[in-house]
Amino acid sequence: MTNIITTQNPCTGAVLQTYEGWTPEKIEAAVSAGHVAAKEWGKQPLATRVAAVRRLAEQLRSQAKTFAELVTAEMGKVGAEAAGEMEKSAVTAIYYADNAEQILADETVSIAGVNTWVSYEPIGMVLAVMPWNFPVWQVMRFAIPAITAGNGVLLKHSPNVTGCALALEKLFLDAGLPRNLVTTLVVAEPQVPQVIDSLIQDDRIAAVTLTGSNRAGAAVGAAAGRASKKSVLELGGSDAFIVLDDADLDAAVTAAVKARYHNAGQSCVCAKRFIVSQAIAEQFTDRFVAATKALVVGDPTSAATQMGPLARPDLRDALDQQVRRSVEAGATLLAGGKAIEGAGNFYEPTVLANMKPGMAAFDEETFGPLAAIAVAKDDADAVHLANATPFGLSVSVWSASNERALAVAKGVTSGAAFINAITASDARVPFGGTKKSGYGRELATAGIREFTNARTYWAAKSA
């Protein structure tokens, strides 16, 4: 069983760095120090915590170029998209710095004869198990509110972005946060299940959050249940992008291409199943295929590149198998459909039509540049197809009538619904899923309160 982590450039295959996974003794030392730091941080006035979060926003912006280059090197994200992660994280830090006093303020409850209020208090150290697809943003959208609320963070990041993970720990220190308040654990893949389970059972860990696969989420959720601990899970998605027959086709196609191929399709909350009204299905499909074929795929460090490689070879191979199984089941291949020869984990932007429930690319989460198009007879059928999935993260509906689109969206089970807009997370609104897309919320008021103790105070009034 190896204890070595090797990071590779997904564009070239070149080895970037090797890291030795931490020993149990080193992990124990980190947990012990983090527990102490979190307890002390929770005692700090909110104004102190807010000031630190403002400094964090400054560091996110001042180090944006260096970080973006590291993200691109480790997981292949196009440069502009990598820079976007940094800015989105900075904006989120500013949002919480501006709004924390209001969000975390005591809430008075009017009850005759008593003084009653609810306080949102820190809970301690939170274990965060984070994925590679947005190496900075995924961490920051949890860590910023958690720290603002007075908690500490123990980060177990994906091994293939270990460089990003360690740089993030330093970023918090550069912002002047206390040492050990945010700690990155370096854990090699074979040790991950045992390490995560033991940490969740540790009394010094107050709660756990995970963004990742359903398999990983089920394991973490079960472990948290055994330990009677709070957990927040943001899991997979197979979002429907519904185009009704009165939609602006130009706008819908432009948005659909961006929604599917952003980050090479490696996002839980991007459009994956395109459900199109029968009357416009041919027009939409023709335009979408043409736009897909026009995408510039290549070196993510080039300003001309619109889509880079997949993050790892196994991800590319898994996507290829989903394409093949779907075609064997009756799907029609209209674009792409194979790995691009040469160095790197590149896969052609791919479009499958005649998709139906029961096909791999319809039933399963696809994590790569694969668009699945299904035709709906009417609005009710579009809702039926959108719901024919175990996932429920978000839905996007396109129509000239907001009222009609909203009626369709309300029929789809999801954590969010977007009308004539691409699904996305935003600091000002809660983010999370339903069904097998997880539970709990990140961002906004709901997100920061997930990892607080909503504590009731009840004091009899003096006679």
Tab-separated table of C-alpha atoms in Angstrom:
chain	number	residue	atom	x	y	z
A	1	MET	CA	0.000	0.000	0.000
A	2	THR	CA	1.682	3.189	-1.195
A	3	ASN	CA	1.829	6.299	0.922
A	4	ILE	CA	3.117	8.548	-1.859
A	5	ILE	CA	1.046	11.134	-3.727
A	6	THR	CA	2.180	12.102	-7.222
A	7	THR	CA	0.529	15.052	-8.942
A	8	GLN	CA	0.568	15.244	-12.738
A	9	ASN	CA	-0.189	17.872	-15.340
A	10	PRO	CA	-3.344	16.611	-17.111
A	11	CYS	CA	-2.416	18.473	-20.291
A	12	THR	CA	1.039	16.944	-20.723
A	13	GLY	CA	1.153	14.016	-18.323
A	14	ALA	CA	4.316	15.418	-16.753
A	15	VAL	CA	4.917	14.783	-13.064
A	16	LEU	CA	4.536	17.990	-11.067
A	17	GLN	CA	5.394	16.957	-7.531
A	18	THR	CA	5.483	14.049	-5.127
A	19	TYR	CA	4.316	14.175	-1.517
A	20	GLU	CA	4.569	11.719	1.327
A	21	GLY	CA	1.282	10.988	3.030
A	22	TRP	CA	1.170	11.887	6.682
A	23	THR	CA	1.710	9.322	9.401
A	24	PRO	CA	-1.000	8.716	12.039
A	25	GLU	CA	1.173	10.588	14.517
A	26	LYS	CA	1.356	13.675	12.306
A	27	ILE	CA	-2.392	13.617	11.727
A	28	GLU	CA	-2.974	13.345	15.480
A	29	ALA	CA	-0.735	16.350	16.100
A	30	ALA	CA	-2.686	18.371	13.520
A	31	VAL	CA	-6.029	17.438	15.069
A	32	SER	CA	-4.804	18.316	18.550
A	33	ALA	CA	-3.428	21.698	17.487
A	34	GLY	CA	-6.487	22.441	15.368
A	35	HIS	CA	-8.829	21.668	18.244
A	36	VAL	CA	-7.049	24.182	20.471
A	37	ALA	CA	-6.954	26.827	17.721
A	38	ALA	CA	-10.672	26.413	16.971
A	39	LYS	CA	-11.624	26.814	20.633
A	40	GLU	CA	-9.616	30.027	20.892
A	41	TRP	CA	-10.934	31.365	17.590
A	42	GLY	CA	-14.525	30.798	18.695
A	43	LYS	CA	-13.908	33.126	21.655
A	44	GLN	CA	-12.819	35.998	19.407
A	45	PRO	CA	-15.294	38.833	18.817
A	46	LEU	CA	-17.143	38.722	15.527
A	47	ALA	CA	-15.422	41.966	14.510
A	48	THR	CA	-12.038	40.225	14.757
A	49	ARG	CA	-13.212	37.329	12.621
A	50	VAL	CA	-14.763	39.634	10.035
A	51	ALA	CA	-11.542	41.637	9.743
A	52	ALA	CA	-9.656	38.407	9.041
A	53	VAL	CA	-12.125	37.438	6.336
A	54	ARG	CA	-11.666	40.836	4.679
A	55	ARG	CA	-7.913	40.263	4.655
A	56	LEU	CA	-8.562	36.855	3.134
A	57	ALA	CA	-10.410	38.524	0.249
A	58	GLU	CA	-7.386	40.752	-0.312
A	59	GLN	CA	-5.062	37.749	-0.405
A	60	LEU	CA	-7.330	35.878	-2.803
A	61	ARG	CA	-7.057	38.784	-5.210
A	62	SER	CA	-3.384	39.556	-4.727
A	63	GLN	CA	-2.419	35.891	-5.221
A	64	ALA	CA	-4.959	35.207	-7.983
A	65	LYS	CA	-2.462	34.843	-10.834
A	66	THR	CA	-0.171	32.425	-8.998
A	67	PHE	CA	-3.081	30.355	-7.745
A	68	ALA	CA	-4.773	30.227	-11.145
A	69	GLU	CA	-1.570	28.905	-12.691
A	70	LEU	CA	-1.364	26.199	-10.029
A	71	VAL	CA	-4.999	25.183	-10.568
A	72	THR	CA	-4.412	24.933	-14.315
A	73	ALA	CA	-1.248	22.897	-13.822
A	74	GLU	CA	-2.796	20.417	-11.388
A	75	MET	CA	-6.268	19.819	-12.840
A	76	GLY	CA	-6.262	21.356	-16.312
A	77	LYS	CA	-8.749	24.184	-15.916
A	78	VAL	CA	-8.617	26.878	-18.606
A	79	GLY	CA	-6.767	29.928	-17.283
A	80	ALA	CA	-9.694	32.357	-17.325
A	81	GLU	CA	-11.886	29.868	-15.469
A	82	ALA	CA	-9.168	29.290	-12.863
A	83	ALA	CA	-8.882	33.037	-12.294
A	84	GLY	CA	-12.664	33.143	-11.961
A	85	GLU	CA	-12.467	30.769	-8.995
A	86	MET	CA	-10.251	33.218	-7.160
A	87	GLU	CA	-12.495	36.211	-7.786
A	88	LYS	CA	-15.655	34.324	-6.854
A	89	SER	CA	-14.001	33.278	-3.607
A	90	ALA	CA	-12.970	36.867	-2.875
A	91	VAL	CA	-16.501	38.124	-3.539
A	92	THR	CA	-17.839	35.487	-1.152
A	93	ALA	CA	-15.426	36.581	1.572
A	94	ILE	CA	-16.575	40.172	1.168
A	95	TYR	CA	-20.234	39.082	1.265
A	96	TYR	CA	-19.768	37.410	4.635
A	97	ALA	CA	-17.639	40.236	5.984
A	98	ASP	CA	-20.409	42.674	5.054
A	99	ASN	CA	-23.320	40.572	6.296
A	100	ALA	CA	-22.084	38.391	9.166
A	101	GLU	CA	-23.145	40.817	11.886
A	102	GLN	CA	-26.739	40.716	10.666
A	103	ILE	CA	-26.816	36.976	9.863
A	104	LEU	CA	-25.301	35.886	13.179
A	105	ALA	CA	-27.098	38.424	15.357
A	106	ASP	CA	-29.122	37.131	18.278
A	107	GLU	CA	-32.790	36.680	17.407
A	108	THR	CA	-35.247	37.834	20.047
A	109	VAL	CA	-38.364	35.716	20.520
A	110	SER	CA	-41.400	37.414	22.052
A	111	ILE	CA	-42.767	35.258	24.886
A	112	ALA	CA	-44.755	36.729	27.762
A	113	GLY	CA	-42.976	36.747	31.099
A	114	VAL	CA	-39.517	35.755	29.857
A	115	ASN	CA	-36.557	37.137	27.968
A	116	THR	CA	-35.909	34.694	25.134
A	117	TRP	CA	-33.422	34.752	22.297
A	118	VAL	CA	-31.521	32.473	19.948
A	119	SER	CA	-27.756	32.784	19.484
A	120	TYR	CA	-25.761	31.282	16.612
A	121	GLU	CA	-22.590	30.069	18.295
A	122	PRO	CA	-19.456	28.281	17.000
A	123	ILE	CA	-19.310	24.501	17.248
A	124	GLY	CA	-15.552	23.878	16.946
A	125	MET	CA	-13.499	22.108	14.312
A	126	VAL	CA	-15.169	20.962	11.092
A	127	LEU	CA	-13.683	18.291	8.840
A	128	ALA	CA	-13.976	19.189	5.152
A	129	VAL	CA	-13.540	16.529	2.461
A	130	MET	CA	-13.197	18.422	-0.800
A	131	PRO	CA	-12.959	17.530	-4.529
A	132	TRP	CA	-10.530	18.496	-7.250
A	133	ASN	CA	-12.830	20.084	-9.852
A	134	PHE	CA	-12.896	23.557	-8.251
A	135	PRO	CA	-9.827	23.289	-6.002
A	136	VAL	CA	-10.152	26.786	-4.546
A	137	TRP	CA	-13.851	27.632	-4.768
A	138	GLN	CA	-15.142	24.370	-3.289
A	139	VAL	CA	-12.970	24.897	-0.222
A	140	MET	CA	-13.677	28.603	0.141
A	141	ARG	CA	-17.450	28.391	-0.136
A	142	PHE	CA	-17.408	26.207	2.974
A	143	ALA	CA	-14.381	27.576	4.826
A	144	ILE	CA	-15.209	31.279	4.612
A	145	PRO	CA	-18.588	31.025	6.379
A	146	ALA	CA	-17.282	28.383	8.786
A	147	ILE	CA	-14.404	30.609	9.893
A	148	THR	CA	-16.616	33.689	10.040
A	149	ALA	CA	-18.933	31.766	12.378
A	150	GLY	CA	-15.976	31.047	14.682
A	151	ASN	CA	-15.039	27.509	13.683
A	152	GLY	CA	-11.794	25.810	12.651
A	153	VAL	CA	-11.204	23.797	9.475
A	154	LEU	CA	-9.469	20.478	8.945
A	155	LEU	CA	-9.143	20.048	5.171
A	156	LYS	CA	-8.743	16.721	3.391
A	157	HIS	CA	-8.460	17.710	-0.252
A	158	SER	CA	-8.301	15.481	-3.315
A	159	PRO	CA	-4.772	14.042	-3.750
A	160	ASN	CA	-4.389	15.223	-7.360
A	161	VAL	CA	-4.600	18.867	-6.187
A	162	THR	CA	-2.330	18.538	-3.168
A	163	GLY	CA	-0.325	21.571	-4.279
A	164	CYS	CA	-3.478	23.702	-4.244
A	165	ALA	CA	-4.471	22.312	-0.861
A	166	LEU	CA	-1.171	23.233	0.772
A	167	ALA	CA	-1.179	26.646	-0.890
A	168	LEU	CA	-4.651	27.282	0.523
A	169	GLU	CA	-3.414	26.615	4.050
A	170	LYS	CA	-0.667	29.185	3.508
A	171	LEU	CA	-3.184	31.652	2.064
A	172	PHE	CA	-5.118	31.679	5.339
A	173	LEU	CA	-1.882	32.316	7.228
A	174	ASP	CA	-0.997	35.122	4.820
A	175	ALA	CA	-4.360	36.683	5.689
A	176	GLY	CA	-3.340	36.704	9.344
A	177	LEU	CA	-5.535	33.891	10.612
A	178	PRO	CA	-4.116	31.936	13.569
A	179	ARG	CA	-1.782	29.045	12.838
A	180	ASN	CA	-3.507	25.645	12.983
A	181	LEU	CA	-6.981	27.163	12.518
A	182	VAL	CA	-6.981	25.852	8.949
A	183	THR	CA	-4.910	22.723	8.386
A	184	THR	CA	-4.477	20.695	5.212
A	185	LEU	CA	-4.056	16.966	5.800
A	186	VAL	CA	-1.891	15.143	3.254
A	187	VAL	CA	-3.421	11.685	2.905
A	188	ALA	CA	-2.601	9.190	0.137
A	189	GLU	CA	-5.575	7.568	-1.610
A	190	PRO	CA	-5.296	4.091	-0.022
A	191	GLN	CA	-5.422	5.598	3.473
A	192	VAL	CA	-8.316	7.990	2.859
A	193	PRO	CA	-11.302	5.822	3.960
A	194	GLN	CA	-9.720	4.781	7.250
A	195	VAL	CA	-8.408	8.274	8.042
A	196	ILE	CA	-11.730	9.969	7.303
A	197	ASP	CA	-13.717	7.458	9.339
A	198	SER	CA	-11.410	7.752	12.344
A	199	LEU	CA	-11.518	11.553	12.207
A	200	ILE	CA	-15.309	11.596	12.139
A	201	GLN	CA	-15.385	9.366	15.223
A	202	ASP	CA	-12.933	11.685	17.028
A	203	ASP	CA	-14.696	13.788	19.684
A	204	ARG	CA	-12.559	16.804	18.774
A	205	ILE	CA	-14.222	16.963	15.355
A	206	ALA	CA	-17.604	18.679	15.707
A	207	ALA	CA	-19.020	18.088	12.228
A	208	VAL	CA	-18.129	17.087	8.680
A	209	THR	CA	-18.869	18.414	5.218
A	210	LEU	CA	-18.165	16.668	1.930
A	211	THR	CA	-18.420	17.631	-1.695
A	212	GLY	CA	-17.922	14.609	-3.918
A	213	SER	CA	-19.358	11.394	-5.268
A	214	ASN	CA	-22.409	9.575	-3.971
A	215	ARG	CA	-20.226	6.667	-2.918
A	216	ALA	CA	-18.006	8.908	-0.807
A	217	GLY	CA	-20.998	10.827	0.503
A	218	ALA	CA	-22.775	7.667	1.613
A	219	ALA	CA	-19.682	6.554	3.528
A	220	VAL	CA	-19.196	9.926	5.217
A	221	GLY	CA	-22.898	10.297	6.004
A	222	ALA	CA	-22.980	6.832	7.555
A	223	ALA	CA	-19.876	7.543	9.634
A	224	ALA	CA	-21.342	10.848	10.828
A	225	GLY	CA	-24.545	9.055	11.751
A	226	ARG	CA	-22.640	6.518	13.837
A	227	ALA	CA	-20.938	9.379	15.646
A	228	SER	CA	-24.182	11.393	15.993
A	229	LYS	CA	-22.544	14.338	14.243
A	230	LYS	CA	-23.823	16.981	11.898
A	231	SER	CA	-22.953	16.467	8.234
A	232	VAL	CA	-23.524	18.435	5.055
A	233	LEU	CA	-23.214	16.560	1.767
A	234	GLU	CA	-23.017	18.160	-1.676
A	235	LEU	CA	-23.010	15.218	-4.046
A	236	GLY	CA	-23.546	14.428	-7.705
A	237	GLY	CA	-25.915	15.989	-10.170
A	238	SER	CA	-27.498	15.296	-13.537
A	239	ASP	CA	-29.093	18.664	-14.091
A	240	ALA	CA	-31.781	19.117	-16.704
A	241	PHE	CA	-31.589	22.048	-19.117
A	242	ILE	CA	-35.170	22.308	-20.397
A	243	VAL	CA	-35.869	24.242	-23.598
A	244	LEU	CA	-39.570	24.919	-24.240
A	245	ASP	CA	-40.934	25.549	-27.722
A	246	ASP	CA	-41.246	29.333	-27.256
A	247	ALA	CA	-37.683	29.836	-26.023
A	248	ASP	CA	-35.191	32.223	-27.626
A	249	LEU	CA	-33.121	29.586	-29.423
A	250	ASP	CA	-30.050	31.747	-29.931
A	251	ALA	CA	-29.869	32.557	-26.229
A	252	ALA	CA	-30.666	28.990	-25.200
A	253	VAL	CA	-28.010	27.422	-27.432
A	254	THR	CA	-25.323	29.885	-26.364
A	255	ALA	CA	-26.149	29.245	-22.723
A	256	ALA	CA	-26.363	25.475	-23.230
A	257	VAL	CA	-22.859	25.252	-24.677
A	258	LYS	CA	-21.417	27.297	-21.821
A	259	ALA	CA	-23.435	25.359	-19.244
A	260	ARG	CA	-22.218	21.974	-20.456
A	261	TYR	CA	-18.597	22.529	-21.410
A	262	HIS	CA	-17.462	24.935	-18.695
A	263	ASN	CA	-14.573	23.309	-16.804
A	264	ALA	CA	-14.599	20.557	-19.459
A	265	GLY	CA	-17.974	19.474	-18.107
A	266	GLN	CA	-16.483	18.551	-14.732
A	267	SER	CA	-19.044	20.089	-12.428
A	268	CYS	CA	-21.832	18.712	-10.289
A	269	VAL	CA	-24.086	21.667	-11.020
A	270	CYS	CA	-23.727	22.039	-14.779
A	271	ALA	CA	-26.319	21.106	-17.402
A	272	LYS	CA	-25.999	17.476	-18.471
A	273	ARG	CA	-29.360	16.386	-19.850
A	274	PHE	CA	-30.883	18.698	-22.451
A	275	ILE	CA	-34.633	18.156	-22.603
A	276	VAL	CA	-36.051	19.948	-25.631
A	277	SER	CA	-39.645	20.436	-26.781
A	278	GLN	CA	-40.417	18.360	-29.859
A	279	ALA	CA	-41.359	21.344	-32.042
A	280	ILE	CA	-37.882	22.890	-31.806
A	281	ALA	CA	-35.754	19.823	-31.093
A	282	GLU	CA	-34.207	19.617	-34.557
A	283	GLN	CA	-33.336	23.323	-34.689
A	284	PHE	CA	-31.856	23.311	-31.199
A	285	THR	CA	-29.869	20.143	-31.824
A	286	ASP	CA	-28.410	21.361	-35.123
A	287	ARG	CA	-27.268	24.648	-33.591
A	288	PHE	CA	-25.956	23.012	-30.437
A	289	VAL	CA	-23.950	20.432	-32.396
A	290	ALA	CA	-22.452	23.133	-34.632
A	291	ALA	CA	-21.435	25.202	-31.608
A	292	THR	CA	-19.987	22.123	-29.901
A	293	LYS	CA	-17.861	21.260	-32.923
A	294	ALA	CA	-16.554	24.841	-33.040
A	295	LEU	CA	-15.117	24.728	-29.513
A	296	VAL	CA	-11.348	25.187	-29.311
A	297	VAL	CA	-9.905	22.327	-27.258
A	298	GLY	CA	-6.273	22.356	-26.211
A	299	ASP	CA	-3.605	23.730	-23.894
A	300	PRO	CA	-5.430	25.381	-20.973
A	301	THR	CA	-2.653	27.950	-20.592
A	302	SER	CA	-3.459	29.385	-24.040
A	303	ALA	CA	-5.863	32.328	-24.142
A	304	ALA	CA	-7.438	30.877	-27.292
A	305	THR	CA	-8.432	27.607	-25.616
A	306	GLN	CA	-12.078	27.205	-24.623
A	307	MET	CA	-11.853	23.718	-23.116
A	308	GLY	CA	-8.930	21.881	-21.584
A	309	PRO	CA	-8.308	18.251	-20.637
A	310	LEU	CA	-10.062	16.144	-18.054
A	311	ALA	CA	-8.307	16.078	-14.711
A	312	ARG	CA	-7.230	12.417	-14.754
A	313	PRO	CA	-6.981	9.537	-17.250
A	314	ASP	CA	-9.472	7.407	-15.306
A	315	LEU	CA	-12.079	10.161	-15.593
A	316	ARG	CA	-11.617	10.308	-19.356
A	317	ASP	CA	-11.891	6.527	-19.626
A	318	ALA	CA	-15.026	6.393	-17.456
A	319	LEU	CA	-16.689	9.028	-19.636
A	320	ASP	CA	-15.787	7.099	-22.775
A	321	GLN	CA	-17.449	3.997	-21.351
A	322	GLN	CA	-20.633	5.960	-20.662
A	323	VAL	CA	-20.657	7.165	-24.260
A	324	ARG	CA	-20.151	3.650	-25.607
A	325	ARG	CA	-22.810	2.102	-23.385
A	326	SER	CA	-25.292	4.804	-24.369
A	327	VAL	CA	-24.691	4.283	-28.089
A	328	GLU	CA	-25.055	0.532	-27.654
A	329	ALA	CA	-28.413	1.199	-25.965
A	330	GLY	CA	-29.674	3.240	-28.932
A	331	ALA	CA	-28.356	6.782	-28.524
A	332	THR	CA	-27.219	8.632	-31.656
A	333	LEU	CA	-23.699	10.075	-31.676
A	334	LEU	CA	-23.774	13.518	-33.312
A	335	ALA	CA	-20.383	14.937	-32.292
A	336	GLY	CA	-17.178	13.755	-30.659
A	337	GLY	CA	-17.313	10.426	-28.922
A	338	LYS	CA	-13.673	9.562	-28.383
A	339	ALA	CA	-10.457	10.505	-26.642
A	340	ILE	CA	-8.147	12.874	-28.501
A	341	GLU	CA	-4.882	11.200	-29.454
A	342	GLY	CA	-1.594	12.444	-28.051
A	343	ALA	CA	-0.473	13.650	-24.659
A	344	GLY	CA	-2.957	14.629	-22.001
A	345	ASN	CA	-6.408	13.558	-20.864
A	346	PHE	CA	-8.325	15.208	-23.681
A	347	TYR	CA	-11.773	14.074	-24.820
A	348	GLU	CA	-13.762	15.428	-27.729
A	349	PRO	CA	-16.793	17.570	-26.843
A	350	THR	CA	-19.539	15.018	-27.382
A	351	VAL	CA	-23.260	15.154	-28.180
A	352	LEU	CA	-25.637	12.207	-27.915
A	353	ALA	CA	-29.224	12.463	-29.188
A	354	ASN	CA	-32.294	10.225	-28.876
A	355	MET	CA	-31.516	9.860	-25.194
A	356	LYS	CA	-33.985	8.043	-22.982
A	357	PRO	CA	-34.188	6.817	-19.392
A	358	GLY	CA	-32.289	3.567	-19.078
A	359	MET	CA	-29.271	4.811	-21.030
A	360	ALA	CA	-26.010	5.392	-19.175
A	361	ALA	CA	-25.644	9.075	-20.059
A	362	PHE	CA	-29.226	9.728	-18.958
A	363	ASP	CA	-29.330	7.713	-15.738
A	364	GLU	CA	-25.813	8.333	-14.420
A	365	GLU	CA	-23.906	11.456	-13.562
A	366	THR	CA	-21.530	12.280	-16.417
A	367	PHE	CA	-18.414	14.196	-15.428
A	368	GLY	CA	-16.938	15.479	-18.649
A	369	PRO	CA	-17.788	17.079	-22.010
A	370	LEU	CA	-20.821	14.917	-22.825
A	371	ALA	CA	-24.227	16.438	-23.633
A	372	ALA	CA	-27.278	14.160	-23.692
A	373	ILE	CA	-30.298	15.414	-25.676
A	374	ALA	CA	-33.797	14.049	-25.087
A	375	VAL	CA	-37.024	15.165	-26.781
A	376	ALA	CA	-40.153	16.021	-24.767
A	377	LYS	CA	-43.663	15.770	-26.229
A	378	ASP	CA	-44.963	18.621	-24.058
A	379	ASP	CA	-44.290	20.463	-20.813
A	380	ALA	CA	-45.577	17.606	-18.671
A	381	ASP	CA	-43.285	15.169	-20.465
A	382	ALA	CA	-40.346	17.543	-19.952
A	383	VAL	CA	-41.031	17.516	-16.212
A	384	HIS	CA	-41.320	13.721	-16.249
A	385	LEU	CA	-37.990	13.321	-18.046
A	386	ALA	CA	-36.256	15.848	-15.800
A	387	ASN	CA	-37.409	13.933	-12.723
A	388	ALA	CA	-36.368	10.551	-14.146
A	389	THR	CA	-33.077	10.644	-12.238
A	390	PRO	CA	-31.903	9.842	-8.722
A	391	PHE	CA	-30.315	13.303	-8.556
A	392	GLY	CA	-31.852	16.646	-7.647
A	393	LEU	CA	-29.303	19.445	-7.612
A	394	SER	CA	-30.721	22.089	-9.952
A	395	VAL	CA	-32.738	22.689	-13.111
A	396	SER	CA	-32.633	25.380	-15.799
A	397	VAL	CA	-35.758	26.181	-17.852
A	398	TRP	CA	-35.848	28.328	-20.982
A	399	SER	CA	-39.030	29.966	-22.278
A	400	ALA	CA	-40.375	33.299	-23.505
A	401	SER	CA	-42.852	33.097	-20.633
A	402	ASN	CA	-41.411	33.233	-17.133
A	403	GLU	CA	-44.767	32.043	-15.805
A	404	ARG	CA	-44.697	28.949	-18.009
A	405	ALA	CA	-41.049	28.253	-17.213
A	406	LEU	CA	-41.695	28.618	-13.494
A	407	ALA	CA	-44.581	26.146	-13.669
A	408	VAL	CA	-42.258	23.607	-15.299
A	409	ALA	CA	-39.448	24.311	-12.833
A	410	LYS	CA	-41.751	23.846	-9.847
A	411	GLY	CA	-42.606	20.379	-11.135
A	412	VAL	CA	-38.954	19.304	-11.032
A	413	THR	CA	-37.484	18.143	-7.717
A	414	SER	CA	-34.266	20.087	-7.171
A	415	GLY	CA	-32.345	22.270	-4.762
A	416	ALA	CA	-32.499	25.236	-7.133
A	417	ALA	CA	-34.349	26.337	-10.255
A	418	PHE	CA	-33.082	28.880	-12.792
A	419	ILE	CA	-35.320	30.564	-15.357
A	420	ASN	CA	-33.604	31.665	-18.575
A	421	ALA	CA	-30.290	31.478	-16.737
A	422	ILE	CA	-27.436	29.018	-16.292
A	423	THR	CA	-27.346	27.184	-12.980
A	424	ALA	CA	-24.624	28.430	-10.666
A	425	SER	CA	-23.771	29.009	-7.028
A	426	ASP	CA	-23.799	32.511	-5.559
A	427	ALA	CA	-22.857	33.662	-2.063
A	428	ARG	CA	-26.189	35.453	-1.647
A	429	VAL	CA	-28.403	32.361	-2.023
A	430	PRO	CA	-28.274	28.853	-0.518
A	431	PHE	CA	-26.688	26.056	-2.535
A	432	GLY	CA	-27.404	22.352	-2.163
A	433	GLY	CA	-29.407	19.429	-3.449
A	434	THR	CA	-32.216	16.987	-2.877
A	435	LYS	CA	-32.563	13.241	-3.456
A	436	LYS	CA	-29.119	11.689	-4.061
A	437	SER	CA	-27.560	15.089	-4.647
A	438	GLY	CA	-27.119	15.439	-0.905
A	439	TYR	CA	-28.484	17.443	1.994
A	440	GLY	CA	-27.745	20.610	3.892
A	441	ARG	CA	-26.861	23.947	2.371
A	442	GLU	CA	-23.803	26.050	1.654
A	443	LEU	CA	-23.578	29.828	1.214
A	444	ALA	CA	-25.918	32.668	2.222
A	445	THR	CA	-27.587	32.654	5.646
A	446	ALA	CA	-28.417	28.946	5.541
A	447	GLY	CA	-24.819	28.007	4.766
A	448	ILE	CA	-23.144	29.869	7.611
A	449	ARG	CA	-25.733	28.645	10.110
A	450	GLU	CA	-25.213	24.978	9.152
A	451	PHE	CA	-22.142	24.871	11.355
A	452	THR	CA	-23.390	26.880	14.307
A	453	ASN	CA	-25.191	25.884	17.468
A	454	ALA	CA	-28.599	27.573	17.335
A	455	ARG	CA	-28.711	27.986	21.086
A	456	THR	CA	-31.885	29.008	22.912
A	457	TYR	CA	-31.659	31.324	25.923
A	458	TRP	CA	-34.695	31.531	28.221
A	459	ALA	CA	-34.504	33.849	31.225
A	460	ALA	CA	-37.401	34.558	33.550
A	461	LYS	CA	-38.009	38.267	33.962
A	462	SER	CA	-37.267	39.717	37.354
A	463	ALA	CA	-40.293	40.373	39.516
